Short mmCIF file of N, CA and C in Angstrom, two decimals:
data_model
loop_
_atom_site.label_atom_id
_atom_site.label_comp_id
_atom_site.label_asym_id
_atom_site.label_seq_id
_atom_site.Cartn_x
_atom_site.Cartn_y
_atom_site.Cartn_z
N ARG A 1 143.85 231.41 19.59
CA ARG A 1 144.56 232.42 20.36
C ARG A 1 145.57 233.10 19.45
N VAL A 2 145.59 234.42 19.52
CA VAL A 2 146.51 235.20 18.71
C VAL A 2 147.72 235.57 19.54
N ARG A 3 148.88 235.29 19.01
CA ARG A 3 150.11 235.62 19.71
C ARG A 3 150.54 237.02 19.31
N ALA A 4 150.82 237.84 20.29
CA ALA A 4 151.27 239.20 20.02
C ALA A 4 152.61 239.14 19.30
N PRO A 5 152.81 239.96 18.26
CA PRO A 5 154.04 239.87 17.46
C PRO A 5 155.30 240.18 18.26
N ASN A 6 155.19 240.98 19.31
CA ASN A 6 156.39 241.33 20.08
C ASN A 6 156.53 240.49 21.35
N ALA A 7 155.70 239.47 21.49
CA ALA A 7 155.78 238.64 22.69
C ALA A 7 157.01 237.74 22.61
N ALA A 8 157.84 237.82 23.63
CA ALA A 8 159.05 237.00 23.67
C ALA A 8 158.69 235.58 24.09
N ALA A 9 159.44 234.60 23.61
CA ALA A 9 159.23 233.21 23.99
C ALA A 9 160.45 232.71 24.74
N VAL A 10 160.21 231.91 25.75
CA VAL A 10 161.27 231.29 26.54
C VAL A 10 161.09 229.78 26.40
N LEU A 11 162.18 229.06 26.24
CA LEU A 11 162.13 227.61 26.10
C LEU A 11 162.83 226.97 27.29
N LEU A 12 162.13 226.06 27.96
CA LEU A 12 162.70 225.30 29.07
C LEU A 12 162.73 223.83 28.68
N ARG A 13 163.73 223.14 29.17
CA ARG A 13 163.82 221.69 28.97
C ARG A 13 163.81 221.02 30.33
N GLY A 14 163.08 219.90 30.40
CA GLY A 14 162.98 219.20 31.68
C GLY A 14 162.69 217.73 31.48
N ARG A 15 162.37 217.08 32.59
CA ARG A 15 162.11 215.64 32.58
C ARG A 15 160.62 215.37 32.69
N CYS A 16 160.14 214.45 31.89
CA CYS A 16 158.73 214.06 31.90
C CYS A 16 158.41 213.24 33.14
N VAL A 17 157.31 213.61 33.81
CA VAL A 17 156.77 212.81 34.90
C VAL A 17 155.50 212.10 34.43
N VAL A 18 154.64 212.85 33.74
CA VAL A 18 153.44 212.29 33.11
C VAL A 18 153.44 212.76 31.66
N PRO A 19 153.40 211.84 30.70
CA PRO A 19 153.47 212.23 29.29
C PRO A 19 152.22 212.96 28.83
N GLY A 20 152.38 213.67 27.71
CA GLY A 20 151.25 214.36 27.11
C GLY A 20 151.62 215.77 26.70
N ARG A 21 150.64 216.44 26.10
CA ARG A 21 150.83 217.82 25.64
C ARG A 21 149.61 218.62 26.03
N ALA A 22 149.83 219.81 26.55
CA ALA A 22 148.74 220.70 26.93
C ALA A 22 149.25 222.13 26.89
N GLU A 23 148.32 223.06 26.78
CA GLU A 23 148.71 224.46 26.83
C GLU A 23 147.61 225.26 27.49
N GLY A 24 148.01 226.41 28.01
CA GLY A 24 147.04 227.28 28.66
C GLY A 24 147.75 228.39 29.41
N PRO A 25 146.98 229.24 30.06
CA PRO A 25 147.58 230.32 30.84
C PRO A 25 148.26 229.76 32.09
N ALA A 26 149.34 230.37 32.49
CA ALA A 26 150.08 229.92 33.67
C ALA A 26 149.41 230.39 34.95
N PHE A 27 149.49 229.55 35.96
CA PHE A 27 149.11 229.86 37.34
C PHE A 27 150.35 229.58 38.16
N VAL A 28 151.05 230.63 38.59
CA VAL A 28 152.35 230.47 39.22
C VAL A 28 152.27 230.84 40.70
N THR A 29 152.81 229.95 41.54
CA THR A 29 152.92 230.24 42.96
C THR A 29 154.27 229.74 43.47
N ARG A 30 154.89 230.53 44.33
CA ARG A 30 156.14 230.11 44.97
C ARG A 30 155.87 229.35 46.26
N ASP A 31 154.63 229.32 46.70
CA ASP A 31 154.25 228.56 47.89
C ASP A 31 153.96 227.12 47.51
N ARG A 32 154.39 226.19 48.35
CA ARG A 32 154.03 224.79 48.15
C ARG A 32 152.54 224.63 48.38
N LEU A 33 151.98 223.57 47.83
CA LEU A 33 150.55 223.31 47.99
C LEU A 33 150.33 222.12 48.90
N SER A 34 149.42 222.28 49.84
CA SER A 34 148.96 221.16 50.65
C SER A 34 147.78 220.54 49.92
N GLY A 35 147.36 219.41 50.35
CA GLY A 35 146.22 218.76 49.71
C GLY A 35 144.92 219.16 50.38
N TRP A 36 144.36 218.24 51.15
CA TRP A 36 143.08 218.47 51.80
C TRP A 36 143.16 219.68 52.71
N GLY A 37 142.20 220.56 52.61
CA GLY A 37 142.18 221.75 53.44
C GLY A 37 142.92 222.92 52.83
N SER A 38 143.66 222.67 51.76
CA SER A 38 144.40 223.73 51.08
C SER A 38 143.73 224.12 49.77
N ILE A 39 143.07 223.15 49.14
CA ILE A 39 142.38 223.42 47.88
C ILE A 39 140.94 222.95 47.96
N GLU A 40 140.09 223.65 47.24
CA GLU A 40 138.69 223.24 47.09
C GLU A 40 138.61 222.44 45.79
N PRO A 41 138.45 221.11 45.89
CA PRO A 41 138.55 220.28 44.69
C PRO A 41 137.44 220.51 43.66
N ARG A 42 136.31 221.05 44.05
CA ARG A 42 135.23 221.29 43.08
C ARG A 42 135.56 222.43 42.12
N THR A 43 136.42 223.35 42.58
CA THR A 43 136.70 224.54 41.77
C THR A 43 138.19 224.73 41.48
N GLY A 44 139.07 223.98 42.16
CA GLY A 44 140.50 224.17 42.01
C GLY A 44 140.99 225.44 42.70
N THR A 45 140.19 225.98 43.60
CA THR A 45 140.53 227.22 44.30
C THR A 45 141.38 226.94 45.52
N ILE A 46 142.41 227.74 45.72
CA ILE A 46 143.24 227.61 46.92
C ILE A 46 142.52 228.30 48.07
N VAL A 47 142.25 227.52 49.12
CA VAL A 47 141.49 228.05 50.25
C VAL A 47 142.34 228.20 51.51
N GLU A 48 143.58 227.79 51.46
CA GLU A 48 144.48 227.95 52.60
C GLU A 48 144.69 229.45 52.84
N LYS A 49 144.32 229.92 54.03
CA LYS A 49 144.28 231.36 54.31
C LYS A 49 145.59 232.09 54.13
N HIS A 50 146.70 231.46 54.44
CA HIS A 50 147.99 232.15 54.39
C HIS A 50 148.75 231.91 53.07
N HIS A 51 148.11 231.24 52.13
CA HIS A 51 148.75 230.98 50.85
C HIS A 51 148.71 232.24 49.99
N GLU A 52 149.79 232.51 49.26
CA GLU A 52 149.85 233.73 48.45
C GLU A 52 148.77 233.80 47.37
N MET A 53 148.22 232.66 46.97
CA MET A 53 147.19 232.64 45.92
C MET A 53 145.80 232.32 46.49
N HIS A 54 145.60 232.58 47.76
CA HIS A 54 144.31 232.33 48.41
C HIS A 54 143.18 232.96 47.60
N GLY A 55 142.16 232.15 47.32
CA GLY A 55 141.00 232.64 46.58
C GLY A 55 141.11 232.52 45.08
N GLU A 56 142.26 232.11 44.56
CA GLU A 56 142.48 231.97 43.12
C GLU A 56 142.37 230.50 42.72
N SER A 57 141.92 230.26 41.49
CA SER A 57 141.74 228.89 41.00
C SER A 57 142.77 228.55 39.92
N PHE A 58 143.31 227.33 40.01
CA PHE A 58 144.23 226.82 38.99
C PHE A 58 143.51 225.97 37.94
N ALA A 59 142.19 225.85 38.03
CA ALA A 59 141.42 225.02 37.10
C ALA A 59 141.66 225.46 35.67
N GLY A 60 142.02 224.51 34.80
CA GLY A 60 142.21 224.79 33.39
C GLY A 60 143.46 225.58 33.07
N LYS A 61 144.37 225.71 34.02
CA LYS A 61 145.60 226.47 33.81
C LYS A 61 146.81 225.55 33.96
N VAL A 62 147.96 226.03 33.57
CA VAL A 62 149.20 225.29 33.78
C VAL A 62 149.73 225.68 35.15
N LEU A 63 149.71 224.74 36.06
CA LEU A 63 150.11 224.99 37.45
C LEU A 63 151.63 224.90 37.57
N VAL A 64 152.25 226.00 37.98
CA VAL A 64 153.70 226.09 38.16
C VAL A 64 153.94 226.34 39.64
N PHE A 65 154.62 225.41 40.32
CA PHE A 65 154.75 225.50 41.77
C PHE A 65 155.97 224.70 42.23
N PRO A 66 156.45 224.96 43.46
CA PRO A 66 157.63 224.21 43.94
C PRO A 66 157.34 222.73 44.15
N GLY A 67 156.23 222.40 44.81
CA GLY A 67 155.93 221.01 45.10
C GLY A 67 154.88 220.89 46.18
N ALA A 68 154.79 219.69 46.76
CA ALA A 68 153.79 219.38 47.77
C ALA A 68 154.29 219.74 49.17
N ARG A 69 153.34 219.96 50.05
CA ARG A 69 153.68 220.28 51.44
C ARG A 69 152.85 219.43 52.39
N ARG A 70 153.46 219.01 53.44
CA ARG A 70 152.87 218.48 54.67
C ARG A 70 151.94 217.27 54.58
N THR A 71 150.98 217.27 53.75
CA THR A 71 149.85 216.38 53.89
C THR A 71 150.06 215.03 53.21
N THR A 72 149.37 214.03 53.72
CA THR A 72 149.45 212.69 53.13
C THR A 72 148.36 212.46 52.11
N ASP A 73 147.39 213.36 52.02
CA ASP A 73 146.27 213.16 51.10
C ASP A 73 146.34 214.08 49.89
N TRP A 74 147.54 214.50 49.55
CA TRP A 74 147.77 215.42 48.45
C TRP A 74 147.21 214.85 47.15
N SER A 75 147.55 213.61 46.84
CA SER A 75 147.10 213.02 45.57
C SER A 75 145.59 212.85 45.54
N HIS A 76 144.99 212.55 46.67
CA HIS A 76 143.53 212.39 46.72
C HIS A 76 142.84 213.72 46.40
N ALA A 77 143.33 214.79 46.98
CA ALA A 77 142.73 216.11 46.73
C ALA A 77 142.84 216.47 45.25
N PHE A 78 143.98 216.20 44.63
CA PHE A 78 144.15 216.52 43.21
C PHE A 78 143.37 215.56 42.32
N HIS A 79 143.23 214.31 42.75
CA HIS A 79 142.39 213.36 42.01
C HIS A 79 140.94 213.89 41.95
N LEU A 80 140.47 214.43 43.06
CA LEU A 80 139.11 214.98 43.09
C LEU A 80 138.98 216.18 42.15
N THR A 81 140.02 216.99 42.01
CA THR A 81 139.92 218.12 41.07
C THR A 81 139.68 217.59 39.65
N ARG A 82 140.32 216.48 39.31
CA ARG A 82 140.09 215.89 37.98
C ARG A 82 138.66 215.40 37.85
N LEU A 83 138.15 214.72 38.87
CA LEU A 83 136.78 214.19 38.81
C LEU A 83 135.75 215.31 38.70
N PHE A 84 136.02 216.45 39.32
CA PHE A 84 135.11 217.60 39.28
C PHE A 84 135.36 218.52 38.09
N GLY A 85 136.34 218.20 37.25
CA GLY A 85 136.64 219.04 36.09
C GLY A 85 137.36 220.32 36.44
N ALA A 86 138.07 220.34 37.57
CA ALA A 86 138.76 221.55 38.03
C ALA A 86 140.27 221.36 38.14
N ALA A 87 140.78 220.35 37.47
CA ALA A 87 142.23 220.07 37.54
C ALA A 87 143.01 221.04 36.67
N PRO A 88 144.29 221.19 36.97
CA PRO A 88 145.13 221.99 36.07
C PRO A 88 145.32 221.25 34.74
N ARG A 89 145.60 222.02 33.67
CA ARG A 89 145.85 221.41 32.36
C ARG A 89 147.19 220.69 32.32
N ALA A 90 148.15 221.21 33.08
CA ALA A 90 149.48 220.61 33.17
C ALA A 90 150.08 221.05 34.49
N MET A 91 151.14 220.34 34.91
CA MET A 91 151.82 220.67 36.17
C MET A 91 153.32 220.74 35.93
N LEU A 92 153.92 221.84 36.37
CA LEU A 92 155.37 222.02 36.31
C LEU A 92 155.83 222.30 37.73
N PHE A 93 156.75 221.48 38.23
CA PHE A 93 157.19 221.66 39.61
C PHE A 93 158.70 221.46 39.72
N THR A 94 159.28 222.04 40.78
CA THR A 94 160.74 222.05 40.91
C THR A 94 161.25 221.02 41.92
N GLU A 95 160.40 220.55 42.83
CA GLU A 95 160.83 219.59 43.85
C GLU A 95 160.07 218.29 43.68
N MET A 96 160.76 217.27 43.21
CA MET A 96 160.14 215.98 42.96
C MET A 96 160.04 215.19 44.26
N THR A 97 158.83 214.81 44.60
CA THR A 97 158.59 213.93 45.75
C THR A 97 157.58 212.87 45.31
N THR A 98 157.43 211.83 46.09
CA THR A 98 156.44 210.81 45.74
C THR A 98 155.03 211.40 45.81
N LYS A 99 154.78 212.35 46.71
CA LYS A 99 153.45 212.97 46.81
C LYS A 99 153.08 213.68 45.53
N VAL A 100 153.97 214.54 45.06
CA VAL A 100 153.65 215.33 43.87
C VAL A 100 153.64 214.44 42.62
N ALA A 101 154.48 213.43 42.56
CA ALA A 101 154.48 212.52 41.42
C ALA A 101 153.16 211.76 41.34
N LEU A 102 152.70 211.22 42.46
CA LEU A 102 151.43 210.51 42.47
C LEU A 102 150.28 211.45 42.15
N GLY A 103 150.33 212.67 42.68
CA GLY A 103 149.30 213.66 42.37
C GLY A 103 149.24 213.96 40.88
N ALA A 104 150.40 214.08 40.25
CA ALA A 104 150.45 214.35 38.81
C ALA A 104 149.87 213.17 38.03
N VAL A 105 150.15 211.96 38.47
CA VAL A 105 149.64 210.77 37.77
C VAL A 105 148.12 210.70 37.86
N VAL A 106 147.55 210.94 39.04
CA VAL A 106 146.10 210.82 39.18
C VAL A 106 145.36 211.97 38.49
N VAL A 107 146.00 213.11 38.31
CA VAL A 107 145.37 214.22 37.58
C VAL A 107 145.30 213.90 36.09
N ARG A 108 146.24 213.06 35.62
CA ARG A 108 146.31 212.64 34.22
C ARG A 108 146.56 213.82 33.28
N ALA A 109 147.32 214.77 33.77
CA ALA A 109 147.72 215.92 32.95
C ALA A 109 149.22 215.85 32.75
N PRO A 110 149.74 216.37 31.66
CA PRO A 110 151.18 216.37 31.46
C PRO A 110 151.88 217.04 32.65
N ALA A 111 152.99 216.45 33.07
CA ALA A 111 153.72 216.99 34.21
C ALA A 111 155.21 216.84 33.96
N MET A 112 155.96 217.86 34.42
CA MET A 112 157.42 217.86 34.22
C MET A 112 158.12 218.42 35.44
N THR A 113 159.42 218.07 35.57
CA THR A 113 160.28 218.56 36.64
C THR A 113 161.72 218.57 36.14
N ASP A 114 162.66 218.88 37.01
CA ASP A 114 164.11 218.87 36.68
C ASP A 114 164.44 219.72 35.46
N PHE A 115 164.14 221.00 35.53
CA PHE A 115 164.32 221.91 34.40
C PHE A 115 165.73 222.48 34.33
N ASP A 116 166.10 222.88 33.11
CA ASP A 116 167.39 223.53 32.93
C ASP A 116 167.36 224.97 33.45
N LEU A 117 166.20 225.58 33.45
CA LEU A 117 165.98 226.91 34.02
C LEU A 117 164.85 226.80 35.04
N ASP A 118 164.88 227.62 36.07
CA ASP A 118 163.85 227.57 37.10
C ASP A 118 162.54 228.14 36.54
N PRO A 119 161.49 227.31 36.41
CA PRO A 119 160.24 227.83 35.87
C PRO A 119 159.61 228.92 36.74
N LEU A 120 159.92 228.91 38.03
CA LEU A 120 159.38 229.95 38.92
C LEU A 120 160.00 231.31 38.62
N ASP A 121 161.18 231.31 37.99
CA ASP A 121 161.83 232.56 37.60
C ASP A 121 161.49 232.95 36.17
N CYS A 122 161.08 231.99 35.35
CA CYS A 122 160.88 232.24 33.91
C CYS A 122 159.42 232.43 33.52
N ILE A 123 158.50 231.99 34.36
CA ILE A 123 157.08 232.01 34.01
C ILE A 123 156.34 232.90 35.00
N ALA A 124 155.44 233.72 34.49
CA ALA A 124 154.58 234.55 35.33
C ALA A 124 153.14 234.14 35.11
N SER A 125 152.31 234.32 36.11
CA SER A 125 150.89 234.03 35.95
C SER A 125 150.36 234.81 34.76
N GLY A 126 149.61 234.12 33.91
CA GLY A 126 149.04 234.75 32.72
C GLY A 126 149.84 234.51 31.46
N ASP A 127 151.13 234.15 31.58
CA ASP A 127 151.90 233.79 30.38
C ASP A 127 151.22 232.58 29.74
N TRP A 128 151.30 232.48 28.41
CA TRP A 128 150.77 231.31 27.72
C TRP A 128 151.85 230.25 27.69
N VAL A 129 151.54 229.05 28.19
CA VAL A 129 152.53 227.99 28.35
C VAL A 129 152.10 226.77 27.54
N VAL A 130 153.03 226.27 26.74
CA VAL A 130 152.81 225.06 25.95
C VAL A 130 153.73 223.99 26.54
N VAL A 131 153.13 222.94 27.08
CA VAL A 131 153.89 221.85 27.71
C VAL A 131 153.85 220.64 26.79
N ASP A 132 155.02 220.17 26.38
CA ASP A 132 155.13 218.93 25.63
C ASP A 132 156.03 218.00 26.45
N ALA A 133 155.40 217.29 27.37
CA ALA A 133 156.16 216.42 28.28
C ALA A 133 156.79 215.26 27.53
N ASP A 134 156.19 214.84 26.42
CA ASP A 134 156.77 213.75 25.62
C ASP A 134 158.16 214.13 25.12
N LEU A 135 158.30 215.39 24.70
CA LEU A 135 159.59 215.87 24.19
C LEU A 135 160.45 216.51 25.28
N GLY A 136 159.87 216.72 26.47
CA GLY A 136 160.60 217.35 27.56
C GLY A 136 160.82 218.84 27.34
N VAL A 137 159.85 219.50 26.70
CA VAL A 137 160.00 220.91 26.34
C VAL A 137 158.79 221.72 26.83
N VAL A 138 159.08 222.91 27.34
CA VAL A 138 158.05 223.86 27.73
C VAL A 138 158.33 225.17 27.00
N GLU A 139 157.36 225.66 26.25
CA GLU A 139 157.48 226.96 25.60
C GLU A 139 156.62 227.95 26.36
N VAL A 140 157.24 229.07 26.73
CA VAL A 140 156.55 230.11 27.48
C VAL A 140 156.44 231.33 26.58
N ARG A 141 155.24 231.72 26.29
CA ARG A 141 155.00 232.93 25.50
C ARG A 141 154.66 234.05 26.47
N LYS A 142 155.64 234.89 26.69
CA LYS A 142 155.50 235.97 27.66
C LYS A 142 154.41 236.94 27.23
N GLN A 143 153.63 237.38 28.19
CA GLN A 143 152.62 238.38 27.92
C GLN A 143 153.30 239.73 27.75
N PRO A 144 152.95 240.45 26.70
CA PRO A 144 153.58 241.75 26.52
C PRO A 144 153.20 242.69 27.67
N VAL A 145 154.17 243.48 28.09
CA VAL A 145 153.93 244.45 29.15
C VAL A 145 153.25 245.65 28.53
N ALA A 146 152.15 246.05 29.11
CA ALA A 146 151.42 247.21 28.58
C ALA A 146 152.27 248.46 28.74
N GLN A 147 152.37 249.21 27.66
CA GLN A 147 153.13 250.45 27.68
C GLN A 147 152.17 251.59 28.00
N PRO A 148 152.61 252.51 28.85
CA PRO A 148 151.73 253.64 29.18
C PRO A 148 151.49 254.49 27.93
N LEU A 149 150.30 255.01 27.83
CA LEU A 149 149.97 255.89 26.72
C LEU A 149 150.57 257.27 26.96
N HIS A 150 151.17 257.83 25.93
CA HIS A 150 151.76 259.17 26.04
C HIS A 150 150.79 260.18 25.47
N ARG A 151 150.51 261.18 26.23
CA ARG A 151 149.60 262.23 25.77
C ARG A 151 150.38 263.27 24.99
N GLN A 152 149.77 263.72 23.93
CA GLN A 152 150.38 264.82 23.19
C GLN A 152 149.91 266.13 23.80
N ARG A 153 150.82 267.04 23.86
CA ARG A 153 150.46 268.33 24.45
C ARG A 153 150.36 269.39 23.42
#
């Protein structure tokens, strides 16, 4: 992957939930995720009709989200995404609960929480994110904003 020379980088520090290192494009949602009935575990696609990311897949991406919602089978749904090869590469979340912690453990992907900066404010979908949970560091390589082309007259 080639990093654009003018791409800004943001560094976040947080607490490790599941150790490891991974990187990939960000998948950011401000909506909490439910487990069963909210995601399709074969594809990692959000199927909950009223979710802001309905129809989008987090498979192979760094999932950035507030935390878990409502359901008791959250970890089971995410465990299935791992078995089907549709799990996120890493998980960054802002609200630590036993549901989301167990889900992160069964996914076996690096996971972090308790950040010095809110990742929901610092990361946009499509940004390249490098998660080093062992060191407690997340590097966000912002995608350059396309500049409109100016026509010469």
